[in-house]
Amino acid sequence: MHLAVYLPLLLPALLTLLARPLSDRLHPLHATWLLTGAAAVLAASATLALALLAVSAVIRLPAVASLGHISLAELGPDTAYAMPAGLLAGILVTAAAVTGSASLLRCFRGLADSYREARRLPGRSQAVVLDDQIAAAYALPGRPGRIVVTAGMLDALDDTSRAALLAHERAHLARFHHLFTSAARLAAAANPLLRPAARAVEYTVERWADEEAAKAVGDRRLVAHAIGRAALAATPRRPPRRAMPAVLGAVFAGRADAHAAGPIPRRVEALLAPVPPRRLALLTVVLALALLAGVCALEAANDFQDLLALASSY
Amino acid sequence: MGAPNPAWQPGESGRAGRGGRSGDEPPRRGPGELAAAVLQVLWDTGRALSPAEVQAALVARHGEASRLSYSTVVTILSRLHAKKALVRRRAGRAFRYSPAADEAGLAARRLAAMLDREPDRDAVLSRFVAELSERDEQLLRSLLRDSGPEAS
């Protein structure tokens, strides 16, 4: 149990680096499936690997070994770092279990909230217009899912932009985008290295819905303009700003400059550029890496089981 | 708005959305459910009510077992007022409260509160657009400008 158990721990770090480029370069449908799937497999295999490291350290404790009738001689010589590594792994896997189940709970509560709100919204039509001057629009998953648009948002858009907005929200509901984002968030809760992947999935489902909207209205540039208008309408007028200490202001300004563009300009830019091509090679490589992590974790688990069977038969 | 859950217990105060962070209320029942029950009472009555009248109406509706303390009712009402869901006018020593908006307006606020509450809830609510940062706003304007006149 050497490389096989450590590889699943390293590969999530690779996805951390790849998440953003993948979300820009792949078609959003592919990117969403790939990033969600890879995050789920990597979270599961990294957690399994940590659990194996922890358990293999625990059974080497003489007290535990004698209790479980395990022959320490048969388990073989231990590497010098196995005990501290096992302890660390034990802490990490416990933390993963706690944050993972908390996230699962929040996810279910969030879904329940959404279903309830979707049921409570007035009327029977899919889209509901709320009489509010704040410009906002969202999709509420439910049975059936509903689309909420405020009057303020409708006022800010012309007819074709409204059609684009509705097509975007319908795509979210029809393609169950909330399941992808929830799964990715869950994976990120169990393994913080996967947070960039989860953020990337949130972005790629928006891109996916944008592309679906473009198909529905037959014009990608039109969708780009609809997003732009809607985002500007949703952003309050700026000038009367709260006085911020000059130093703090400079720090924030510097940080904003250092970061790349936020999701809305990126979405608009992507729609103004040609449709992303199918990059099957890239897709395959990342998929293979994720599967490699899964296979390694299972292989390590298998080895460990064999070793344990051998050691406890004495 | 469905009927508020009748199973809520006394002693819990309404935590409608965020901002209701003062005090030590146990966040057991769904946040905002008490607030929703109070609002429902005010809508159905159709006139301004004092906290005591709201308290009595809640008992009439949900039973003695779910009686809220007077101060809890006052807290819920003043929070709803702070969130502009209620308007109030002074009548003697107390305030009388009435709904500020129609049902749809409240639904909008409830959704906004829901969106604000926890990051994980956003997982199920896909917003078309979010508020832009200053830098993103500039970027967006230049992108739209460069892409020429609107296609519409």
mmCIF file with all atom_site columns, C-alpha atoms in Angstrom, chain A residues 122-304:
data_model
loop_
_atom_site.group_PDB
_atom_site.id
_atom_site.type_symbol
_atom_site.label_atom_id
_atom_site.label_alt_id
_atom_site.label_comp_id
_atom_site.label_asym_id
_atom_site.label_entity_id
_atom_site.label_seq_id
_atom_site.pdbx_PDB_ins_code
_atom_site.Cartn_x
_atom_site.Cartn_y
_atom_site.Cartn_z
_atom_site.occupancy
_atom_site.B_iso_or_equiv
_atom_site.pdbx_formal_charge
_atom_site.auth_seq_id
_atom_site.auth_comp_id
_atom_site.auth_asym_id
_atom_site.auth_atom_id
_atom_site.pdbx_PDB_model_num
ATOM 1   C CA . PRO A 1 122 ? -49.000 32.182 -6.582  1.00 0.00 ? 122 PRO A CA 1
ATOM 2   C CA . GLY A 1 123 ? -50.606 30.915 -9.788  1.00 0.00 ? 123 GLY A CA 1
ATOM 3   C CA . ARG A 1 124 ? -50.051 27.783 -11.823 1.00 0.00 ? 124 ARG A CA 1
ATOM 4   C CA . SER A 1 125 ? -47.821 28.975 -14.633 1.00 0.00 ? 125 SER A CA 1
ATOM 5   C CA . GLN A 1 126 ? -44.151 28.039 -14.677 1.00 0.00 ? 126 GLN A CA 1
ATOM 6   C CA . ALA A 1 127 ? -42.901 31.611 -14.582 1.00 0.00 ? 127 ALA A CA 1
ATOM 7   C CA . VAL A 1 128 ? -44.068 33.955 -11.846 1.00 0.00 ? 128 VAL A CA 1
ATOM 8   C CA . VAL A 1 129 ? -43.643 37.699 -12.001 1.00 0.00 ? 129 VAL A CA 1
ATOM 9   C CA . LEU A 1 130 ? -43.163 39.300 -8.616  1.00 0.00 ? 130 LEU A CA 1
ATOM 10  C CA . ASP A 1 131 ? -44.078 42.912 -8.207  1.00 0.00 ? 131 ASP A CA 1
ATOM 11  C CA . ASP A 1 132 ? -40.752 44.142 -6.970  1.00 0.00 ? 132 ASP A CA 1
ATOM 12  C CA . GLN A 1 133 ? -38.506 46.848 -8.340  1.00 0.00 ? 133 GLN A CA 1
ATOM 13  C CA . ILE A 1 134 ? -35.318 44.932 -7.491  1.00 0.00 ? 134 ILE A CA 1
ATOM 14  C CA . ALA A 1 135 ? -34.072 43.322 -10.723 1.00 0.00 ? 135 ALA A CA 1
ATOM 15  C CA . ALA A 1 136 ? -33.737 39.612 -10.062 1.00 0.00 ? 136 ALA A CA 1
ATOM 16  C CA . ALA A 1 137 ? -34.525 36.267 -11.668 1.00 0.00 ? 137 ALA A CA 1
ATOM 17  C CA . TYR A 1 138 ? -34.039 32.727 -10.449 1.00 0.00 ? 138 TYR A CA 1
ATOM 18  C CA . ALA A 1 139 ? -35.105 29.153 -10.993 1.00 0.00 ? 139 ALA A CA 1
ATOM 19  C CA . LEU A 1 140 ? -36.596 27.255 -8.077  1.00 0.00 ? 140 LEU A CA 1
ATOM 20  C CA . PRO A 1 141 ? -36.275 23.487 -8.386  1.00 0.00 ? 141 PRO A CA 1
ATOM 21  C CA . GLY A 1 142 ? -39.484 21.769 -7.328  1.00 0.00 ? 142 GLY A CA 1
ATOM 22  C CA . ARG A 1 143 ? -42.335 19.642 -8.573  1.00 0.00 ? 143 ARG A CA 1
ATOM 23  C CA . PRO A 1 144 ? -42.866 21.385 -10.874 1.00 0.00 ? 144 PRO A CA 1
ATOM 24  C CA . GLY A 1 145 ? -39.936 23.773 -10.790 1.00 0.00 ? 145 GLY A CA 1
ATOM 25  C CA . ARG A 1 146 ? -40.792 27.453 -11.042 1.00 0.00 ? 146 ARG A CA 1
ATOM 26  C CA . ILE A 1 147 ? -39.132 30.508 -12.476 1.00 0.00 ? 147 ILE A CA 1
ATOM 27  C CA . VAL A 1 148 ? -39.233 33.761 -10.547 1.00 0.00 ? 148 VAL A CA 1
ATOM 28  C CA . VAL A 1 149 ? -38.739 37.053 -12.326 1.00 0.00 ? 149 VAL A CA 1
ATOM 29  C CA . THR A 1 150 ? -39.279 40.431 -10.746 1.00 0.00 ? 150 THR A CA 1
ATOM 30  C CA . ALA A 1 151 ? -41.090 43.288 -12.463 1.00 0.00 ? 151 ALA A CA 1
ATOM 31  C CA . GLY A 1 152 ? -37.889 45.292 -12.069 1.00 0.00 ? 152 GLY A CA 1
ATOM 32  C CA . MET A 1 153 ? -36.034 42.743 -14.185 1.00 0.00 ? 153 MET A CA 1
ATOM 33  C CA . LEU A 1 154 ? -38.738 42.643 -16.873 1.00 0.00 ? 154 LEU A CA 1
ATOM 34  C CA . ASP A 1 155 ? -38.679 46.442 -17.073 1.00 0.00 ? 155 ASP A CA 1
ATOM 35  C CA . ALA A 1 156 ? -34.943 46.364 -17.711 1.00 0.00 ? 156 ALA A CA 1
ATOM 36  C CA . LEU A 1 157 ? -35.247 43.922 -20.646 1.00 0.00 ? 157 LEU A CA 1
ATOM 37  C CA . ASP A 1 158 ? -36.836 44.063 -24.081 1.00 0.00 ? 158 ASP A CA 1
ATOM 38  C CA . ASP A 1 159 ? -38.937 41.198 -25.469 1.00 0.00 ? 159 ASP A CA 1
ATOM 39  C CA . THR A 1 160 ? -36.108 39.172 -26.985 1.00 0.00 ? 160 THR A CA 1
ATOM 40  C CA . SER A 1 161 ? -33.970 39.543 -23.865 1.00 0.00 ? 161 SER A CA 1
ATOM 41  C CA . ARG A 1 162 ? -36.913 38.358 -21.763 1.00 0.00 ? 162 ARG A CA 1
ATOM 42  C CA . ALA A 1 163 ? -37.229 35.309 -23.985 1.00 0.00 ? 163 ALA A CA 1
ATOM 43  C CA . ALA A 1 164 ? -33.521 34.624 -23.505 1.00 0.00 ? 164 ALA A CA 1
ATOM 44  C CA . LEU A 1 165 ? -33.820 34.978 -19.745 1.00 0.00 ? 165 LEU A CA 1
ATOM 45  C CA . LEU A 1 166 ? -36.767 32.582 -19.563 1.00 0.00 ? 166 LEU A CA 1
ATOM 46  C CA . ALA A 1 167 ? -35.021 30.068 -21.822 1.00 0.00 ? 167 ALA A CA 1
ATOM 47  C CA . HIS A 1 168 ? -31.968 30.235 -19.543 1.00 0.00 ? 168 HIS A CA 1
ATOM 48  C CA . GLU A 1 169 ? -34.011 29.542 -16.411 1.00 0.00 ? 169 GLU A CA 1
ATOM 49  C CA . ARG A 1 170 ? -36.009 26.785 -18.129 1.00 0.00 ? 170 ARG A CA 1
ATOM 50  C CA . ALA A 1 171 ? -32.730 25.110 -19.071 1.00 0.00 ? 171 ALA A CA 1
ATOM 51  C CA . HIS A 1 172 ? -31.652 25.145 -15.402 1.00 0.00 ? 172 HIS A CA 1
ATOM 52  C CA . LEU A 1 173 ? -34.840 23.326 -14.436 1.00 0.00 ? 173 LEU A CA 1
ATOM 53  C CA . ALA A 1 174 ? -35.045 20.974 -17.408 1.00 0.00 ? 174 ALA A CA 1
ATOM 54  C CA . ARG A 1 175 ? -31.420 19.831 -17.071 1.00 0.00 ? 175 ARG A CA 1
ATOM 55  C CA . PHE A 1 176 ? -31.520 19.518 -13.263 1.00 0.00 ? 176 PHE A CA 1
ATOM 56  C CA . HIS A 1 177 ? -28.550 21.821 -12.841 1.00 0.00 ? 177 HIS A CA 1
ATOM 57  C CA . HIS A 1 178 ? -29.079 21.991 -9.096  1.00 0.00 ? 178 HIS A CA 1
ATOM 58  C CA . LEU A 1 179 ? -28.102 18.324 -8.822  1.00 0.00 ? 179 LEU A CA 1
ATOM 59  C CA . PHE A 1 180 ? -24.716 19.017 -10.405 1.00 0.00 ? 180 PHE A CA 1
ATOM 60  C CA . THR A 1 181 ? -23.973 22.001 -8.195  1.00 0.00 ? 181 THR A CA 1
ATOM 61  C CA . SER A 1 182 ? -25.154 20.141 -5.086  1.00 0.00 ? 182 SER A CA 1
ATOM 62  C CA . ALA A 1 183 ? -23.002 17.093 -5.851  1.00 0.00 ? 183 ALA A CA 1
ATOM 63  C CA . ALA A 1 184 ? -19.954 19.260 -6.487  1.00 0.00 ? 184 ALA A CA 1
ATOM 64  C CA . ARG A 1 185 ? -20.513 21.237 -3.279  1.00 0.00 ? 185 ARG A CA 1
ATOM 65  C CA . LEU A 1 186 ? -20.845 18.016 -1.359  1.00 0.00 ? 186 LEU A CA 1
ATOM 66  C CA . ALA A 1 187 ? -17.528 16.762 -2.771  1.00 0.00 ? 187 ALA A CA 1
ATOM 67  C CA . ALA A 1 188 ? -15.898 20.079 -1.870  1.00 0.00 ? 188 ALA A CA 1
ATOM 68  C CA . ALA A 1 189 ? -17.263 19.852 1.671   1.00 0.00 ? 189 ALA A CA 1
ATOM 69  C CA . ALA A 1 190 ? -15.565 16.472 2.103   1.00 0.00 ? 190 ALA A CA 1
ATOM 70  C CA . ASN A 1 191 ? -12.327 17.655 0.497   1.00 0.00 ? 191 ASN A CA 1
ATOM 71  C CA . PRO A 1 192 ? -11.433 21.374 0.464   1.00 0.00 ? 192 PRO A CA 1
ATOM 72  C CA . LEU A 1 193 ? -9.043  20.805 -2.446  1.00 0.00 ? 193 LEU A CA 1
ATOM 73  C CA . LEU A 1 194 ? -12.148 20.340 -4.587  1.00 0.00 ? 194 LEU A CA 1
ATOM 74  C CA . ARG A 1 195 ? -13.588 23.784 -3.847  1.00 0.00 ? 195 ARG A CA 1
ATOM 75  C CA . PRO A 1 196 ? -12.306 25.320 -7.089  1.00 0.00 ? 196 PRO A CA 1
ATOM 76  C CA . ALA A 1 197 ? -13.985 22.450 -8.961  1.00 0.00 ? 197 ALA A CA 1
ATOM 77  C CA . ALA A 1 198 ? -17.280 23.142 -7.183  1.00 0.00 ? 198 ALA A CA 1
ATOM 78  C CA . ARG A 1 199 ? -17.053 26.840 -8.035  1.00 0.00 ? 199 ARG A CA 1
ATOM 79  C CA . ALA A 1 200 ? -16.267 25.898 -11.618 1.00 0.00 ? 200 ALA A CA 1
ATOM 80  C CA . VAL A 1 201 ? -19.400 23.725 -11.787 1.00 0.00 ? 201 VAL A CA 1
ATOM 81  C CA . GLU A 1 202 ? -21.496 26.653 -10.601 1.00 0.00 ? 202 GLU A CA 1
ATOM 82  C CA . TYR A 1 203 ? -20.080 28.624 -13.482 1.00 0.00 ? 203 TYR A CA 1
ATOM 83  C CA . THR A 1 204 ? -20.426 25.876 -16.098 1.00 0.00 ? 204 THR A CA 1
ATOM 84  C CA . VAL A 1 205 ? -24.119 25.275 -15.353 1.00 0.00 ? 205 VAL A CA 1
ATOM 85  C CA . GLU A 1 206 ? -24.725 28.981 -15.989 1.00 0.00 ? 206 GLU A CA 1
ATOM 86  C CA . ARG A 1 207 ? -22.796 28.679 -19.240 1.00 0.00 ? 207 ARG A CA 1
ATOM 87  C CA . TRP A 1 208 ? -24.761 25.544 -20.129 1.00 0.00 ? 208 TRP A CA 1
ATOM 88  C CA . ALA A 1 209 ? -28.040 27.364 -19.547 1.00 0.00 ? 209 ALA A CA 1
ATOM 89  C CA . ASP A 1 210 ? -26.728 30.301 -21.615 1.00 0.00 ? 210 ASP A CA 1
ATOM 90  C CA . GLU A 1 211 ? -25.965 27.992 -24.535 1.00 0.00 ? 211 GLU A CA 1
ATOM 91  C CA . GLU A 1 212 ? -29.399 26.375 -24.248 1.00 0.00 ? 212 GLU A CA 1
ATOM 92  C CA . ALA A 1 213 ? -30.966 29.834 -24.229 1.00 0.00 ? 213 ALA A CA 1
ATOM 93  C CA . ALA A 1 214 ? -28.946 30.723 -27.326 1.00 0.00 ? 214 ALA A CA 1
ATOM 94  C CA . LYS A 1 215 ? -30.315 27.627 -29.052 1.00 0.00 ? 215 LYS A CA 1
ATOM 95  C CA . ALA A 1 216 ? -33.860 28.581 -28.050 1.00 0.00 ? 216 ALA A CA 1
ATOM 96  C CA . VAL A 1 217 ? -33.674 32.176 -29.293 1.00 0.00 ? 217 VAL A CA 1
ATOM 97  C CA . GLY A 1 218 ? -31.312 31.314 -32.148 1.00 0.00 ? 218 GLY A CA 1
ATOM 98  C CA . ASP A 1 219 ? -28.732 34.014 -31.438 1.00 0.00 ? 219 ASP A CA 1
ATOM 99  C CA . ARG A 1 220 ? -25.805 33.801 -28.999 1.00 0.00 ? 220 ARG A CA 1
ATOM 100 C CA . ARG A 1 221 ? -25.036 37.514 -29.199 1.00 0.00 ? 221 ARG A CA 1
ATOM 101 C CA . LEU A 1 222 ? -28.566 38.313 -28.179 1.00 0.00 ? 222 LEU A CA 1
ATOM 102 C CA . VAL A 1 223 ? -28.205 36.176 -25.057 1.00 0.00 ? 223 VAL A CA 1
ATOM 103 C CA . ALA A 1 224 ? -24.893 37.917 -24.282 1.00 0.00 ? 224 ALA A CA 1
ATOM 104 C CA . HIS A 1 225 ? -26.634 41.279 -24.424 1.00 0.00 ? 225 HIS A CA 1
ATOM 105 C CA . ALA A 1 226 ? -29.541 40.026 -22.329 1.00 0.00 ? 226 ALA A CA 1
ATOM 106 C CA . ILE A 1 227 ? -27.140 38.864 -19.600 1.00 0.00 ? 227 ILE A CA 1
ATOM 107 C CA . GLY A 1 228 ? -25.287 42.159 -19.776 1.00 0.00 ? 228 GLY A CA 1
ATOM 108 C CA . ARG A 1 229 ? -28.432 44.247 -19.468 1.00 0.00 ? 229 ARG A CA 1
ATOM 109 C CA . ALA A 1 230 ? -29.827 42.110 -16.679 1.00 0.00 ? 230 ALA A CA 1
ATOM 110 C CA . ALA A 1 231 ? -26.571 42.229 -14.714 1.00 0.00 ? 231 ALA A CA 1
ATOM 111 C CA . LEU A 1 232 ? -26.313 45.985 -15.043 1.00 0.00 ? 232 LEU A CA 1
ATOM 112 C CA . ALA A 1 233 ? -29.932 46.320 -13.955 1.00 0.00 ? 233 ALA A CA 1
ATOM 113 C CA . ALA A 1 234 ? -29.288 44.071 -10.941 1.00 0.00 ? 234 ALA A CA 1
ATOM 114 C CA . THR A 1 235 ? -26.339 46.204 -9.880  1.00 0.00 ? 235 THR A CA 1
ATOM 115 C CA . PRO A 1 236 ? -27.226 49.265 -7.858  1.00 0.00 ? 236 PRO A CA 1
ATOM 116 C CA . ARG A 1 237 ? -25.946 52.665 -8.938  1.00 0.00 ? 237 ARG A CA 1
ATOM 117 C CA . ARG A 1 238 ? -22.580 53.091 -7.355  1.00 0.00 ? 238 ARG A CA 1
ATOM 118 C CA . PRO A 1 239 ? -21.349 56.639 -6.695  1.00 0.00 ? 239 PRO A CA 1
ATOM 119 C CA . PRO A 1 240 ? -22.712 57.265 -3.173  1.00 0.00 ? 240 PRO A CA 1
ATOM 120 C CA . ARG A 1 241 ? -20.281 54.866 -1.628  1.00 0.00 ? 241 ARG A CA 1
ATOM 121 C CA . ARG A 1 242 ? -19.616 54.405 2.023   1.00 0.00 ? 242 ARG A CA 1
ATOM 122 C CA . ALA A 1 243 ? -16.365 56.038 2.977   1.00 0.00 ? 243 ALA A CA 1
ATOM 123 C CA . MET A 1 244 ? -13.758 53.325 3.178   1.00 0.00 ? 244 MET A CA 1
ATOM 124 C CA . PRO A 1 245 ? -10.404 53.946 4.822   1.00 0.00 ? 245 PRO A CA 1
ATOM 125 C CA . ALA A 1 246 ? -7.924  54.770 2.083   1.00 0.00 ? 246 ALA A CA 1
ATOM 126 C CA . VAL A 1 247 ? -5.637  51.884 2.946   1.00 0.00 ? 247 VAL A CA 1
ATOM 127 C CA . LEU A 1 248 ? -8.415  49.297 2.911   1.00 0.00 ? 248 LEU A CA 1
ATOM 128 C CA . GLY A 1 249 ? -9.727  50.710 -0.336  1.00 0.00 ? 249 GLY A CA 1
ATOM 129 C CA . ALA A 1 250 ? -6.330  50.336 -1.930  1.00 0.00 ? 250 ALA A CA 1
ATOM 130 C CA . VAL A 1 251 ? -6.047  46.741 -0.726  1.00 0.00 ? 251 VAL A CA 1
ATOM 131 C CA . PHE A 1 252 ? -9.419  45.799 -2.194  1.00 0.00 ? 252 PHE A CA 1
ATOM 132 C CA . ALA A 1 253 ? -8.726  47.607 -5.443  1.00 0.00 ? 253 ALA A CA 1
ATOM 133 C CA . GLY A 1 254 ? -5.422  45.798 -5.742  1.00 0.00 ? 254 GLY A CA 1
ATOM 134 C CA . ARG A 1 255 ? -7.046  42.451 -5.126  1.00 0.00 ? 255 ARG A CA 1
ATOM 135 C CA . ALA A 1 256 ? -9.754  43.086 -7.661  1.00 0.00 ? 256 ALA A CA 1
ATOM 136 C CA . ASP A 1 257 ? -7.159  43.927 -10.271 1.00 0.00 ? 257 ASP A CA 1
ATOM 137 C CA . ALA A 1 258 ? -5.126  40.849 -9.517  1.00 0.00 ? 258 ALA A CA 1
ATOM 138 C CA . HIS A 1 259 ? -8.104  38.558 -10.011 1.00 0.00 ? 259 HIS A CA 1
ATOM 139 C CA . ALA A 1 260 ? -9.381  37.593 -13.395 1.00 0.00 ? 260 ALA A CA 1
ATOM 140 C CA . ALA A 1 261 ? -12.823 38.665 -14.543 1.00 0.00 ? 261 ALA A CA 1
ATOM 141 C CA . GLY A 1 262 ? -15.887 37.554 -12.577 1.00 0.00 ? 262 GLY A CA 1
ATOM 142 C CA . PRO A 1 263 ? -18.481 35.088 -13.901 1.00 0.00 ? 263 PRO A CA 1
ATOM 143 C CA . ILE A 1 264 ? -20.771 37.560 -15.679 1.00 0.00 ? 264 ILE A CA 1
ATOM 144 C CA . PRO A 1 265 ? -18.169 39.138 -17.991 1.00 0.00 ? 265 PRO A CA 1
ATOM 145 C CA . ARG A 1 266 ? -16.777 35.657 -18.607 1.00 0.00 ? 266 ARG A CA 1
ATOM 146 C CA . ARG A 1 267 ? -20.208 34.370 -19.651 1.00 0.00 ? 267 ARG A CA 1
ATOM 147 C CA . VAL A 1 268 ? -20.763 37.328 -21.938 1.00 0.00 ? 268 VAL A CA 1
ATOM 148 C CA . GLU A 1 269 ? -17.313 36.960 -23.457 1.00 0.00 ? 269 GLU A CA 1
ATOM 149 C CA . ALA A 1 270 ? -17.870 33.234 -24.047 1.00 0.00 ? 270 ALA A CA 1
ATOM 150 C CA . LEU A 1 271 ? -21.143 33.931 -25.835 1.00 0.00 ? 271 LEU A CA 1
ATOM 151 C CA . LEU A 1 272 ? -19.557 36.566 -28.044 1.00 0.00 ? 272 LEU A CA 1
ATOM 152 C CA . ALA A 1 273 ? -16.840 34.066 -29.009 1.00 0.00 ? 273 ALA A CA 1
ATOM 153 C CA . PRO A 1 274 ? -17.619 31.001 -31.187 1.00 0.00 ? 274 PRO A CA 1
ATOM 154 C CA . VAL A 1 275 ? -19.206 27.886 -29.599 1.00 0.00 ? 275 VAL A CA 1
ATOM 155 C CA . PRO A 1 276 ? -16.489 25.950 -27.742 1.00 0.00 ? 276 PRO A CA 1
ATOM 156 C CA . PRO A 1 277 ? -15.393 22.897 -29.753 1.00 0.00 ? 277 PRO A CA 1
ATOM 157 C CA . ARG A 1 278 ? -15.619 19.326 -28.503 1.00 0.00 ? 278 ARG A CA 1
ATOM 158 C CA . ARG A 1 279 ? -12.181 18.621 -27.048 1.00 0.00 ? 279 ARG A CA 1
ATOM 159 C CA . LEU A 1 280 ? -12.478 14.886 -26.643 1.00 0.00 ? 280 LEU A CA 1
ATOM 160 C CA . ALA A 1 281 ? -8.765  14.381 -25.958 1.00 0.00 ? 281 ALA A CA 1
ATOM 161 C CA . LEU A 1 282 ? -8.766  16.792 -23.018 1.00 0.00 ? 282 LEU A CA 1
ATOM 162 C CA . LEU A 1 283 ? -11.987 15.284 -21.759 1.00 0.00 ? 283 LEU A CA 1
ATOM 163 C CA . THR A 1 284 ? -10.528 11.770 -21.908 1.00 0.00 ? 284 THR A CA 1
ATOM 164 C CA . VAL A 1 285 ? -7.303  12.699 -20.115 1.00 0.00 ? 285 VAL A CA 1
ATOM 165 C CA . VAL A 1 286 ? -9.082  14.268 -17.148 1.00 0.00 ? 286 VAL A CA 1
ATOM 166 C CA . LEU A 1 287 ? -11.597 11.445 -17.002 1.00 0.00 ? 287 LEU A CA 1
ATOM 167 C CA . ALA A 1 288 ? -8.748  8.920  -17.009 1.00 0.00 ? 288 ALA A CA 1
ATOM 168 C CA . LEU A 1 289 ? -7.021  10.721 -14.117 1.00 0.00 ? 289 LEU A CA 1
ATOM 169 C CA . ALA A 1 290 ? -10.194 10.699 -12.044 1.00 0.00 ? 290 ALA A CA 1
ATOM 170 C CA . LEU A 1 291 ? -10.754 7.012  -12.775 1.00 0.00 ? 291 LEU A CA 1
ATOM 171 C CA . LEU A 1 292 ? -7.109  6.315  -11.922 1.00 0.00 ? 292 LEU A CA 1
ATOM 172 C CA . ALA A 1 293 ? -7.685  7.808  -8.463  1.00 0.00 ? 293 ALA A CA 1
ATOM 173 C CA . GLY A 1 294 ? -10.752 5.635  -8.016  1.00 0.00 ? 294 GLY A CA 1
ATOM 174 C CA . VAL A 1 295 ? -8.985  2.472  -9.143  1.00 0.00 ? 295 VAL A CA 1
ATOM 175 C CA . CYS A 1 296 ? -5.978  3.218  -6.906  1.00 0.00 ? 296 CYS A CA 1
ATOM 176 C CA . ALA A 1 297 ? -8.187  3.714  -3.862  1.00 0.00 ? 297 ALA A CA 1
ATOM 177 C CA . LEU A 1 298 ? -10.079 0.486  -4.530  1.00 0.00 ? 298 LEU A CA 1
ATOM 178 C CA . GLU A 1 299 ? -6.849  -1.368 -5.191  1.00 0.00 ? 299 GLU A CA 1
ATOM 179 C CA . ALA A 1 300 ? -5.374  -0.101 -1.921  1.00 0.00 ? 300 ALA A CA 1
ATOM 180 C CA . ALA A 1 301 ? -8.527  -1.142 -0.094  1.00 0.00 ? 301 ALA A CA 1
ATOM 181 C CA . ASN A 1 302 ? -8.300  -4.584 -1.676  1.00 0.00 ? 302 ASN A CA 1
ATOM 182 C CA . ASP A 1 303 ? -4.631  -4.989 -0.712  1.00 0.00 ? 303 ASP A CA 1
ATOM 183 C CA . PHE A 1 304 ? -5.373  -3.911 2.798   1.00 0.00 ? 304 PHE A CA 1
#
